[in-house]
Tab-separated table of C-alpha atoms and ligand atoms in Angstrom:
chain	number	residue	atom	x	y	z
A	1065	MET	CA	45.601	-88.583	166.899
A	1066	PRO	CA	43.317	-89.132	163.521
A	1067	VAL	CA	42.937	-85.916	162.609
A	1068	SER	CA	39.238	-84.765	161.357
A	1069	VAL	CA	36.710	-85.975	158.498
A	1070	PHE	CA	36.853	-82.401	158.052
A	1071	ASP	CA	40.024	-80.908	157.902
A	1072	ILE	CA	40.927	-82.938	155.420
A	1073	PHE	CA	38.083	-82.012	153.275
A	1074	LYS	CA	37.503	-78.203	154.068
A	1075	ILE	CA	35.794	-75.938	150.923
A	1076	GLY	CA	38.136	-73.198	150.211
A	1077	ILE	CA	39.162	-72.072	146.399
A	1078	GLY	CA	42.390	-72.220	143.733
A	1079	SER	CA	44.313	-72.788	142.437
A	1080	SER	CA	46.636	-74.616	145.229
A	1081	SER	CA	46.226	-76.586	148.548
A	1082	SER	CA	49.511	-75.841	150.169
A	1083	HIS	CA	50.188	-72.526	148.115
A	1084	THR	CA	46.937	-70.487	147.995
A	1085	VAL	CA	44.463	-71.900	150.330
A	1086	GLY	CA	47.269	-72.123	153.087
A	1087	PRO	CA	48.569	-68.350	152.675
A	1088	MET	CA	46.026	-67.151	153.102
A	1089	THR	CA	44.686	-68.693	156.387
A	1090	ALA	CA	48.857	-67.620	157.177
A	1091	ALA	CA	47.834	-64.228	156.284
A	1092	ARG	CA	43.900	-63.879	158.255
A	1093	ARG	CA	45.782	-65.736	161.461
A	1094	PHE	CA	48.125	-62.739	161.176
A	1095	ALA	CA	45.753	-59.050	160.432
A	1096	LEU	CA	43.516	-61.037	163.999
A	1097	SER	CA	46.534	-61.716	166.503
A	1098	LEU	CA	47.003	-58.879	165.808
A	1099	ALA	CA	43.543	-57.366	166.312
A	1100	ASP	CA	43.680	-59.532	169.896
A	1101	LYS	CA	46.971	-58.570	171.045
A	1102	GLN	CA	45.510	-54.684	169.982
A	1103	LEU	CA	48.669	-53.867	168.122
A	1104	LEU	CA	46.187	-53.286	165.200
A	1105	PRO	CA	46.468	-49.317	165.273
A	1106	ALA	CA	50.542	-49.109	165.391
A	1107	VAL	CA	51.250	-50.636	162.554
A	1108	GLN	CA	52.038	-48.630	159.529
A	1109	ARG	CA	53.383	-51.522	156.921
A	1110	LEU	CA	53.468	-55.256	156.829
A	1111	GLN	CA	56.440	-57.165	155.606
A	1112	VAL	CA	55.884	-60.714	154.221
A	1113	ASP	CA	58.669	-62.535	153.194
A	1114	LEU	CA	58.240	-66.460	151.013
A	1115	PHE	CA	61.254	-69.109	150.696
A	1116	GLY	CA	61.124	-71.767	148.964
A	1117	SER	CA	58.410	-73.276	147.294
A	1118	LEU	CA	56.293	-71.096	147.897
A	1119	ALA	CA	58.735	-68.030	146.695
A	1120	LEU	CA	59.472	-70.682	143.406
A	1121	THR	CA	55.585	-71.204	142.236
A	1122	GLY	CA	53.677	-69.720	144.159
A	1123	GLN	CA	53.188	-66.249	141.717
A	1124	GLY	CA	51.410	-69.182	139.548
A	1125	HIS	CA	49.702	-70.466	142.259
A	1126	GLY	CA	48.467	-67.409	143.244
A	1127	THR	CA	50.247	-66.958	147.338
A	1128	ASP	CA	50.717	-63.477	146.159
A	1129	ARG	CA	46.993	-62.501	145.473
A	1130	ALA	CA	45.473	-64.986	148.435
A	1131	ILE	CA	48.407	-63.559	151.064
A	1132	ILE	CA	46.548	-60.153	149.829
A	1133	LEU	CA	43.496	-61.398	150.667
A	1134	GLY	CA	44.515	-62.981	153.914
A	1135	LEU	CA	45.354	-60.035	155.666
A	1136	LEU	CA	42.215	-58.534	154.418
A	1137	GLY	CA	40.977	-60.600	156.380
A	1138	GLU	CA	39.090	-63.018	154.393
A	1139	SER	CA	38.751	-66.525	154.755
A	1140	PRO	CA	39.369	-69.538	151.640
A	1141	ASP	CA	35.712	-71.184	153.048
A	1142	THR	CA	34.165	-68.005	152.615
A	1143	VAL	CA	35.868	-65.465	149.943
A	1144	ASP	CA	33.167	-65.277	147.239
A	1145	PRO	CA	35.904	-65.993	144.319
A	1146	ASP	CA	33.740	-64.015	141.507
A	1147	ALA	CA	34.755	-60.808	144.112
A	1148	MET	CA	38.122	-61.607	144.223
A	1149	PRO	CA	39.849	-59.461	141.282
A	1150	LEU	CA	38.509	-56.308	142.161
A	1151	MET	CA	39.413	-56.638	145.780
A	1152	LEU	CA	43.170	-57.035	144.332
A	1153	GLU	CA	42.570	-54.361	141.709
A	1154	GLN	CA	42.174	-52.401	144.532
A	1155	VAL	CA	44.517	-52.840	146.773
A	1156	ARG	CA	47.315	-52.885	143.382
A	1157	ALA	CA	45.982	-49.829	141.337
A	1158	SER	CA	46.102	-47.772	146.093
A	1159	ALA	CA	49.124	-49.514	147.148
A	1160	SER	CA	47.933	-49.933	150.609
A	1161	LEU	CA	45.423	-52.124	151.578
A	1162	SER	CA	43.604	-52.338	155.089
A	1163	ILE	CA	44.098	-55.246	158.092
A	1164	LEU	CA	40.483	-56.632	158.513
A	1165	GLY	CA	39.082	-53.439	157.004
A	1166	ARG	CA	39.856	-51.698	160.191
A	1167	GLN	CA	43.454	-50.556	159.882
A	1168	ALA	CA	44.942	-49.026	156.188
A	1169	ILE	CA	48.680	-48.975	155.897
A	1170	ALA	CA	50.496	-48.915	152.587
A	1171	PHE	CA	51.592	-52.166	150.671
A	1172	ALA	CA	53.220	-52.137	147.503
A	1173	GLU	CA	53.621	-55.932	146.733
A	1174	LYS	CA	57.191	-55.602	144.681
A	1175	SER	CA	58.774	-54.143	148.545
A	1176	ASP	CA	56.233	-55.845	150.793
A	1177	LEU	CA	56.438	-59.144	149.602
A	1178	VAL	CA	59.522	-60.402	149.029
A	1179	LEU	CA	61.081	-64.168	147.213
A	1180	HIS	CA	63.226	-66.005	149.034
A	1181	ARG	CA	63.824	-68.862	145.998
A	1182	ARG	CA	66.676	-68.914	146.952
A	1183	GLU	CA	66.528	-69.644	150.906
A	1184	GLU	CA	64.634	-72.123	152.652
A	1185	LEU	CA	63.046	-72.294	156.183
A	1186	PRO	CA	63.867	-75.297	158.262
A	1187	ARG	CA	61.291	-76.565	158.532
A	1188	HIS	CA	58.994	-77.033	155.858
A	1189	PRO	CA	59.986	-75.407	151.903
A	1190	ASN	CA	56.606	-73.801	152.299
A	1191	GLY	CA	58.066	-70.666	154.817
A	1192	LEU	CA	56.374	-67.704	154.976
A	1193	ARG	CA	57.447	-64.494	158.037
A	1194	ILE	CA	54.997	-61.299	158.563
A	1195	THR	CA	56.804	-59.020	159.985
A	1196	ALA	CA	54.497	-55.509	161.839
A	1197	PHE	CA	56.317	-52.668	161.664
A	1198	GLY	CA	54.985	-49.179	163.801
A	1199	ALA	CA	55.680	-45.940	163.065
A	1200	ASP	CA	59.213	-45.709	164.178
A	1201	GLY	CA	59.692	-48.499	161.494
A	1202	GLN	CA	60.969	-50.613	163.785
A	1203	PRO	CA	58.747	-54.936	163.968
A	1204	ILE	CA	56.173	-54.867	166.741
A	1205	ASP	CA	55.217	-58.234	165.438
A	1206	ARG	CA	56.421	-61.896	163.862
A	1207	GLU	CA	55.518	-64.428	163.323
A	1208	THR	CA	56.988	-67.494	160.842
A	1209	TYR	CA	54.092	-69.640	160.098
A	1210	TYR	CA	54.224	-72.837	157.942
A	1211	SER	CA	51.866	-73.939	154.729
A	1212	VAL	CA	52.979	-77.987	155.285
A	1213	GLY	CA	49.666	-79.547	152.800
A	1214	GLY	CA	46.106	-79.524	152.599
A	1215	GLY	CA	45.456	-75.748	153.328
A	1216	PHE	CA	46.859	-77.196	156.555
A	1217	VAL	CA	48.553	-74.094	158.781
A	1218	VAL	CA	51.259	-74.253	161.484
A	1219	THR	CA	53.327	-71.160	163.318
A	1220	GLU	CA	57.262	-71.889	164.192
A	1221	SER	CA	56.191	-73.319	167.980
A	1222	GLU	CA	53.909	-75.541	166.557
A	1223	PHE	CA	55.053	-77.389	164.111
A	1224	ASP	CA	56.365	-80.196	165.931
A	1225	ARG	CA	52.916	-80.320	168.283
A	1226	SER	CA	51.207	-83.746	167.321
A	1227	ALA	CA	48.093	-82.287	165.644
A	1228	ASP	CA	44.929	-82.281	168.879
A	1229	VAL	CA	46.969	-84.114	171.590
A	1230	SER	CA	44.405	-82.989	174.166
A	1231	GLU	CA	41.546	-84.293	172.254
A	1232	GLU	CA	40.369	-87.656	174.065
A	1233	LEU	CA	38.673	-89.861	171.376
A	1234	PRO	CA	36.533	-93.627	171.181
A	1235	PHE	CA	39.713	-94.428	169.253
A	1236	PRO	CA	42.619	-93.353	168.658
A	1237	TYR	CA	45.031	-95.237	166.252
A	1238	HIS	CA	48.016	-94.085	164.316
A	1239	SER	CA	48.452	-95.863	161.610
A	1240	ALA	CA	46.168	-98.623	159.283
A	1241	THR	CA	47.336	-101.798	161.523
A	1242	GLU	CA	46.082	-100.698	164.618
A	1243	LEU	CA	42.740	-98.487	162.117
A	1244	LEU	CA	42.328	-103.122	161.542
A	1245	ASP	CA	42.752	-104.061	164.868
A	1246	ILE	CA	39.728	-101.455	166.566
A	1247	GLY	CA	37.737	-102.336	163.678
A	1248	ARG	CA	38.845	-106.610	164.401
A	1249	ASN	CA	38.764	-106.227	168.377
A	1250	GLN	CA	35.200	-103.884	168.055
A	1251	GLN	CA	33.297	-105.680	165.363
A	1252	MET	CA	33.251	-102.612	163.563
A	1253	SER	CA	33.766	-101.522	160.113
A	1254	ILE	CA	35.866	-98.364	159.383
A	1255	ALA	CA	33.589	-95.955	158.285
A	1256	ALA	CA	31.800	-96.811	161.860
A	1257	ILE	CA	34.917	-96.203	163.157
A	1258	ALA	CA	35.279	-92.802	161.994
A	1259	ARG	CA	32.044	-91.817	162.203
A	1260	ALA	CA	32.111	-92.316	166.092
A	1261	ASN	CA	35.476	-90.398	166.110
A	1262	GLU	CA	33.751	-87.375	164.458
A	1263	GLU	CA	30.712	-87.512	167.029
A	1264	ALA	CA	33.107	-87.174	169.543
A	1265	ARG	CA	34.730	-83.810	167.636
A	1266	ARG	CA	30.913	-82.678	167.355
A	1267	SER	CA	27.238	-83.761	167.488
A	1268	PRO	CA	25.490	-87.042	164.909
A	1269	ALA	CA	24.009	-84.323	163.428
A	1270	GLU	CA	26.573	-81.505	162.654
A	1271	VAL	CA	28.657	-84.594	161.761
A	1272	ASP	CA	26.103	-85.230	158.890
A	1273	ALA	CA	25.806	-81.646	158.035
A	1274	GLY	CA	29.491	-81.330	157.241
A	1275	LEU	CA	29.922	-84.090	155.347
A	1276	THR	CA	26.137	-82.852	153.471
A	1277	ARG	CA	28.391	-79.491	152.767
A	1278	ILE	CA	31.234	-81.659	151.339
A	1279	TRP	CA	29.683	-84.021	148.858
A	1280	GLN	CA	27.377	-80.261	147.831
A	1281	ALA	CA	30.358	-78.536	147.417
A	1282	MET	CA	31.562	-81.234	145.466
A	1283	GLN	CA	29.209	-81.325	143.320
A	1284	ASP	CA	28.756	-77.001	143.157
A	1285	CYS	CA	32.375	-77.838	141.760
A	1286	VAL	CA	31.783	-80.455	138.852
A	1287	GLN	CA	28.557	-78.826	137.401
A	1288	ARG	CA	30.126	-75.432	136.854
A	1289	GLY	CA	33.121	-76.656	135.661
A	1290	LEU	CA	31.047	-78.719	133.163
A	1291	ALA	CA	29.255	-75.789	132.174
A	1292	MET	CA	32.622	-73.779	131.694
A	1293	ASP	CA	34.363	-73.037	128.217
A	1294	GLY	CA	37.437	-71.280	127.111
A	1295	SER	CA	41.008	-71.030	128.410
A	1296	LEU	CA	42.192	-71.395	131.484
A	1297	PRO	CA	44.602	-68.099	133.045
A	1298	GLY	CA	48.156	-67.791	133.558
A	1299	GLY	CA	49.612	-67.782	130.050
A	1300	LEU	CA	49.558	-71.971	128.461
A	1301	GLY	CA	46.740	-70.813	126.958
A	1302	LEU	CA	45.057	-74.156	127.968
A	1303	GLN	CA	42.189	-74.782	127.180
A	1304	ARG	CA	39.204	-76.110	129.547
A	1305	ARG	CA	38.141	-79.749	128.613
A	1306	ALA	CA	35.679	-80.843	131.035
A	1307	ARG	CA	32.197	-79.613	128.518
A	1308	GLN	CA	33.684	-81.239	125.509
A	1309	HIS	CA	34.199	-84.293	127.372
A	1310	LEU	CA	31.073	-84.672	128.651
A	1311	LEU	CA	28.870	-83.151	125.199
A	1312	ALA	CA	30.846	-86.187	123.502
A	1313	LEU	CA	29.807	-88.866	126.169
A	1314	GLU	CA	26.156	-87.167	124.847
A	1315	ALA	CA	26.599	-87.758	121.394
A	1316	GLY	CA	28.825	-90.983	121.717
A	1317	LYS	CA	25.642	-92.310	121.882
A	1318	GLN	CA	24.924	-91.605	117.975
A	1319	GLU	CA	28.704	-92.051	116.801
A	1320	ARG	CA	29.597	-94.950	114.413
A	1321	HIS	CA	31.431	-96.916	116.711
A	1322	ALA	CA	29.320	-96.142	119.547
A	1323	GLU	CA	29.336	-100.374	120.067
A	1324	LEU	CA	33.267	-100.075	121.539
A	1325	LEU	CA	33.061	-96.535	122.915
A	1326	ASN	CA	29.777	-97.213	124.299
A	1327	PRO	CA	31.720	-100.229	127.238
A	1328	LEU	CA	34.098	-97.332	128.135
A	1329	ALA	CA	31.655	-94.125	128.851
A	1330	ALA	CA	31.938	-94.696	132.805
A	1331	LEU	CA	35.650	-94.249	131.955
A	1332	GLN	CA	34.960	-90.475	130.154
A	1333	TRP	CA	32.598	-90.010	132.953
A	1334	VAL	CA	35.331	-90.290	136.197
A	1335	ASN	CA	37.288	-88.389	132.870
A	1336	ALA	CA	34.210	-85.088	132.130
A	1337	VAL	CA	34.153	-84.974	136.799
A	1338	ALA	CA	37.577	-84.955	137.035
A	1339	PHE	CA	38.330	-82.617	134.212
A	1340	ALA	CA	35.309	-80.057	135.156
A	1341	VAL	CA	36.855	-79.443	139.208
A	1342	ALA	CA	40.133	-79.818	137.985
A	1343	GLU	CA	40.160	-76.866	135.924
A	1344	GLU	CA	37.562	-75.166	138.236
A	1345	ASN	CA	40.649	-75.220	140.888
A	1346	ALA	CA	43.595	-73.392	138.373
A	1347	ALA	CA	40.536	-71.194	137.495
A	1348	GLY	CA	40.440	-70.296	141.099
A	1349	GLY	CA	37.379	-71.122	141.463
A	1350	ARG	CA	35.295	-73.426	144.647
A	1351	VAL	CA	36.755	-75.932	145.736
A	1352	VAL	CA	37.065	-79.177	148.087
A	1353	THR	CA	40.399	-79.392	148.979
A	1354	ALA	CA	40.887	-83.622	149.325
A	1355	PRO	CA	42.940	-83.786	150.126
A	1356	THR	CA	45.540	-80.874	148.805
A	1357	ASN	CA	43.222	-78.758	145.434
A	1358	GLY	CA	45.569	-79.874	142.781
A	1359	ALA	CA	44.405	-83.709	143.437
A	1360	ALA	CA	40.890	-82.140	144.025
A	1361	GLY	CA	39.018	-84.069	140.729
A	1362	VAL	CA	40.640	-87.188	142.402
A	1363	ILE	CA	37.707	-87.559	144.834
A	1364	PRO	CA	34.646	-86.127	143.892
A	1365	ALA	CA	35.235	-87.968	139.991
A	1366	VAL	CA	35.336	-91.469	142.361
A	1367	ILE	CA	32.387	-90.046	143.961
A	1368	HIS	CA	30.472	-89.150	140.830
A	1369	TYR	CA	31.103	-92.691	139.301
A	1370	LEU	CA	29.709	-94.515	142.477
A	1371	ALA	CA	26.651	-93.035	142.592
A	1372	ARG	CA	25.842	-92.668	139.186
A	1373	PHE	CA	27.353	-96.105	138.159
A	1374	ALA	CA	26.504	-98.249	141.301
A	1375	SER	CA	23.022	-99.299	141.932
A	1376	GLU	CA	21.726	-98.949	145.475
A	1377	THR	CA	24.296	-95.575	146.376
A	1378	GLY	CA	22.699	-93.378	148.147
A	1379	GLN	CA	23.372	-90.727	151.221
A	1380	THR	CA	25.279	-93.420	153.534
A	1381	GLU	CA	27.343	-94.879	150.626
A	1382	ILE	CA	28.826	-91.562	150.009
A	1383	PHE	CA	28.434	-90.650	153.336
A	1384	ASN	CA	30.697	-93.793	154.645
A	1385	PHE	CA	32.665	-92.488	151.719
A	1386	LEU	CA	33.955	-89.301	152.721
A	1387	LEU	CA	34.899	-90.683	156.459
A	1388	VAL	CA	36.697	-93.700	155.428
A	1389	ALA	CA	38.377	-91.764	153.401
A	1390	GLY	CA	39.119	-88.759	155.816
A	1391	ALA	CA	40.387	-91.665	157.619
A	1392	ILE	CA	42.957	-93.321	155.176
A	1393	GLY	CA	44.205	-89.541	154.444
A	1394	SER	CA	44.779	-88.555	157.874
A	1395	LEU	CA	47.192	-91.946	158.007
A	1396	TYR	CA	49.307	-90.283	155.514
A	1397	LYS	CA	49.190	-87.497	156.996
A	1398	GLU	CA	50.690	-87.994	160.482
A	1399	ASN	CA	52.680	-90.605	159.156
A	1400	ALA	CA	54.308	-89.256	156.150
A	1401	SER	CA	52.927	-85.760	154.450
A	1402	ILE	CA	50.803	-85.146	151.588
A	1403	SER	CA	52.676	-81.637	150.566
A	1404	GLY	CA	53.528	-81.434	147.261
A	1405	ALA	CA	56.279	-78.618	148.238
A	1406	ALA	CA	57.628	-81.958	150.430
A	1407	VAL	CA	57.552	-85.110	148.745
A	1408	GLY	CA	56.304	-84.923	145.641
A	1409	CYS	CA	52.887	-85.652	143.563
A	1410	GLN	CA	53.401	-88.803	144.926
A	1411	GLY	CA	51.506	-87.238	148.513
A	1412	GLU	CA	48.672	-85.410	146.244
A	1413	ILE	CA	47.531	-86.865	143.090
A	1414	GLY	CA	49.018	-90.415	145.005
A	1415	VAL	CA	46.550	-89.979	148.427
A	1416	ALA	CA	44.469	-88.996	146.334
A	1417	CYS	CA	43.474	-92.566	144.619
A	1418	SER	CA	44.739	-94.293	147.866
A	1419	MET	CA	41.365	-92.235	149.705
A	1420	ALA	CA	39.775	-92.984	146.994
A	1421	ALA	CA	40.606	-96.432	146.058
A	1422	GLY	CA	39.374	-97.348	149.801
A	1423	GLY	CA	36.341	-94.572	150.354
A	1424	LEU	CA	35.730	-96.701	146.894
A	1425	ALA	CA	35.772	-100.038	148.543
A	1426	ALA	CA	33.872	-98.811	151.497
A	1427	ALA	CA	30.630	-97.518	149.590
A	1428	LEU	CA	30.012	-100.565	147.916
A	1429	GLY	CA	31.103	-102.495	151.099
A	1430	GLY	CA	34.391	-104.236	151.359
A	1431	SER	CA	35.935	-105.749	154.338
A	1432	ASN	CA	37.796	-103.484	156.355
A	1433	ALA	CA	40.859	-106.000	155.025
A	1434	GLN	CA	40.002	-104.644	151.352
A	1435	LEU	CA	39.736	-101.082	151.757
A	1436	GLU	CA	43.217	-101.638	153.036
A	1437	ASN	CA	44.230	-103.203	150.298
A	1438	ALA	CA	43.386	-101.050	148.100
A	1439	ALA	CA	43.803	-98.157	149.352
A	1440	GLU	CA	47.812	-99.519	149.538
A	1441	ILE	CA	47.277	-100.172	146.438
A	1442	GLY	CA	46.390	-96.785	145.089
A	1443	MET	CA	49.554	-95.676	146.307
A	1444	GLU	CA	51.078	-98.025	145.276
A	1445	HIS	CA	51.797	-97.609	141.783
A	1446	HIS	CA	51.920	-94.028	142.200
A	1447	LEU	CA	54.939	-94.025	144.433
A	1448	GLY	CA	58.109	-91.402	142.848
A	1449	LEU	CA	55.367	-90.015	141.424
A	1450	THR	CA	57.337	-86.184	141.142
A	1451	CYS	CA	55.541	-82.061	140.510
A	1452	ASP	CA	56.942	-80.355	137.833
A	1453	PRO	CA	53.962	-78.358	137.300
A	1454	ILE	CA	54.834	-76.272	133.977
A	1455	GLY	CA	55.130	-71.641	134.371
A	1456	GLY	CA	54.741	-72.692	137.646
A	1457	LEU	CA	50.599	-73.589	137.314
A	1458	VAL	CA	48.698	-76.192	138.367
A	1459	GLN	CA	46.860	-77.473	134.787
A	1460	VAL	CA	50.240	-79.353	133.252
A	1461	PRO	CA	50.702	-82.503	134.164
A	1462	CYS	CA	48.046	-81.742	136.847
A	1463	ILE	CA	44.805	-81.496	135.041
A	1464	GLU	CA	45.088	-84.834	133.160
A	1465	ARG	CA	46.297	-85.977	136.533
A	1466	ASN	CA	43.420	-85.588	138.194
A	1467	ALA	CA	41.130	-87.519	135.749
A	1468	ILE	CA	44.197	-90.825	134.690
A	1469	ALA	CA	44.383	-91.221	139.367
A	1470	ALA	CA	40.226	-91.361	139.271
A	1471	THR	CA	39.874	-94.241	137.242
A	1472	THR	CA	43.637	-96.064	138.657
A	1473	ALA	CA	41.441	-95.464	142.086
A	1474	ILE	CA	38.524	-97.470	140.344
A	1475	ASN	CA	40.849	-99.663	139.424
A	1476	ALA	CA	42.840	-100.494	142.300
A	1477	CYS	CA	39.577	-100.889	143.929
A	1478	LEU	CA	38.392	-103.302	141.808
A	1479	ILE	CA	41.059	-105.460	142.040
A	1480	ALA	CA	40.979	-105.728	145.942
A	1481	LEU	CA	37.295	-106.601	145.991
A	1482	ARG	CA	38.680	-109.569	143.872
A	1483	GLY	CA	40.982	-110.912	146.609
A	1484	ASP	CA	39.394	-111.906	150.063
A	1485	GLY	CA	42.030	-108.663	151.587
A	1486	ARG	CA	45.631	-111.261	152.375
A	1487	HIS	CA	48.271	-108.633	150.279
A	1488	LEU	CA	52.780	-108.327	150.783
A	1489	VAL	CA	51.913	-104.663	150.941
A	1490	SER	CA	50.643	-103.168	153.989
A	1491	LEU	CA	49.063	-99.594	153.315
A	1492	ASP	CA	51.568	-99.299	156.615
A	1493	LYS	CA	54.646	-100.125	154.426
A	1494	VAL	CA	53.829	-97.670	151.898
A	1495	ILE	CA	53.095	-94.875	153.800
A	1496	ALA	CA	56.332	-94.956	154.929
A	1497	THR	CA	58.126	-96.002	151.378
A	1498	MET	CA	56.440	-93.234	149.579
A	1499	ARG	CA	56.989	-91.460	153.071
A	1500	GLN	CA	60.885	-92.832	152.188
A	1501	THR	CA	61.357	-92.127	148.590
A	1502	GLY	CA	59.837	-88.165	149.011
A	1503	ALA	CA	62.967	-87.474	151.347
A	1504	ASP	CA	65.444	-89.110	148.538
A	1505	MET	CA	63.671	-87.075	145.182
A	1506	GLN	CA	65.885	-83.596	144.416
A	1507	ALA	CA	64.179	-80.876	145.577
A	1508	LYS	CA	63.442	-79.921	142.220
A	1509	TYR	CA	60.757	-82.638	141.313
A	1510	LYS	CA	59.150	-80.825	144.434
A	1511	GLU	CA	56.466	-77.643	143.913
A	1512	THR	CA	59.709	-75.912	141.965
A	1513	SER	CA	58.592	-76.029	138.816
A	1514	LEU	CA	62.585	-75.866	138.151
A	1515	GLY	CA	62.726	-80.041	136.768
A	1516	GLY	CA	61.002	-82.414	134.491
A	1517	LEU	CA	57.960	-81.087	132.570
A	1518	ALA	CA	58.724	-77.035	134.075
A	1519	VAL	CA	62.056	-77.105	131.985
A	1520	ASN	CA	61.267	-79.158	129.405
A	1521	LEU	CA	58.510	-77.889	127.328
A	1522	VAL	CA	59.078	-76.805	124.002
A	1523	GLU	CA	58.662	-73.470	123.496
A	1524	CYS	CA	57.639	-72.305	119.556
B	841	LIG	S1	52.666	-81.619	140.313
B	841	LIG	FE1	50.760	-82.827	141.338
B	841	LIG	S2	52.455	-82.271	142.741
B	841	LIG	FE2	51.944	-80.977	141.534
B	841	LIG	S3	51.127	-78.943	141.757
B	841	LIG	FE3	50.380	-80.757	139.770
B	841	LIG	S4	48.585	-81.693	140.984
B	841	LIG	FE4	49.711	-80.443	142.150
């Protein structure tokens, strides 16, 4: 069953959908369930156990901070990124926290937030378990959560249950082939199919309002990222570059090589926007998960390209882009994965590129077959891409990778629009190949920072 576009695109905070947004959501869910079960007054201690990738790269990705904020009752879509440092400082300085602001307990990160770096829970590399203890030191409640990518969180019992099985949609599908068949039989575009499914979940006005909110959040993020200077947090000393790219682009009109640079202006613009979002994400700012935080710059960069360089781009084209990109992202979520910890970076940057290529093709008036082709090309050339973030931070190679994938998505779209939609490798085949490649990939290349660039950086 296709996942809603509003689950694929979620407003959250950096730096990672699976390691920040997901764990915050899980911690908040646990706190709310304690309240629902009326157990809150009995809780005297909490212990949070992080396993696998969450333990290995969680500190660089802000998992520890996210857990604390979630237990306080904060949600990724509403927490004020500027207020977070003070909230965390108060918990750390007092070695205590107030669950949902209602039950104060001692909380010492060293002993109550336990990292199991050599141990994985059986169902997914991103596992966490939260246990509440009563006054007698005995557990009174416990839950295991898996952060399965893109900010999605499931409990142990929910893991095998496919999302929203009870949902009745006018156009259910499980593969790109089925989606294309619906389009052919109903004489509908994929954007129209995706919209009809969304309108079965909420009113047309709510769909429009939700899409407007997503696009506005993307634009706000780009504006903030383009205005910022200085180094990113985390210890690598990496400087923000989005603003410099923008300034160079504007100054380029007067440069000696203006005639050479001008034809590449669109490319430079895409780079600046992708950097702006990826740097905001790395700094823990407000971003739209698309479909993950590590890859959050790709789709905004391509939509900004569309809005700036394609004439006659209006709200309809942007909404169609988001609806189609969401439908494509849903196919990956159902049939492979959008988690770097499960399948490597092909599942994050590769999926974002595929979604952006298909979305752009739809916005530019491509046929269903052409946009399926564009989405396929976008993934085909990311197959095997590993995840090896240096220092466990979503910075290198992640930030540049967003810019490279955004420009690849535009090229994938151009290639597809030059054809008639007929092509050898189908989107379904490339999704299956991505899943199999991810399964064959050595664990050290799946968001552990134990391989690749993460271990080969020469320290000066
Ligand atoms: S390398 Fe790719 S998958 Fe890994 S953290 Fe960076 S963007 Fe995410």
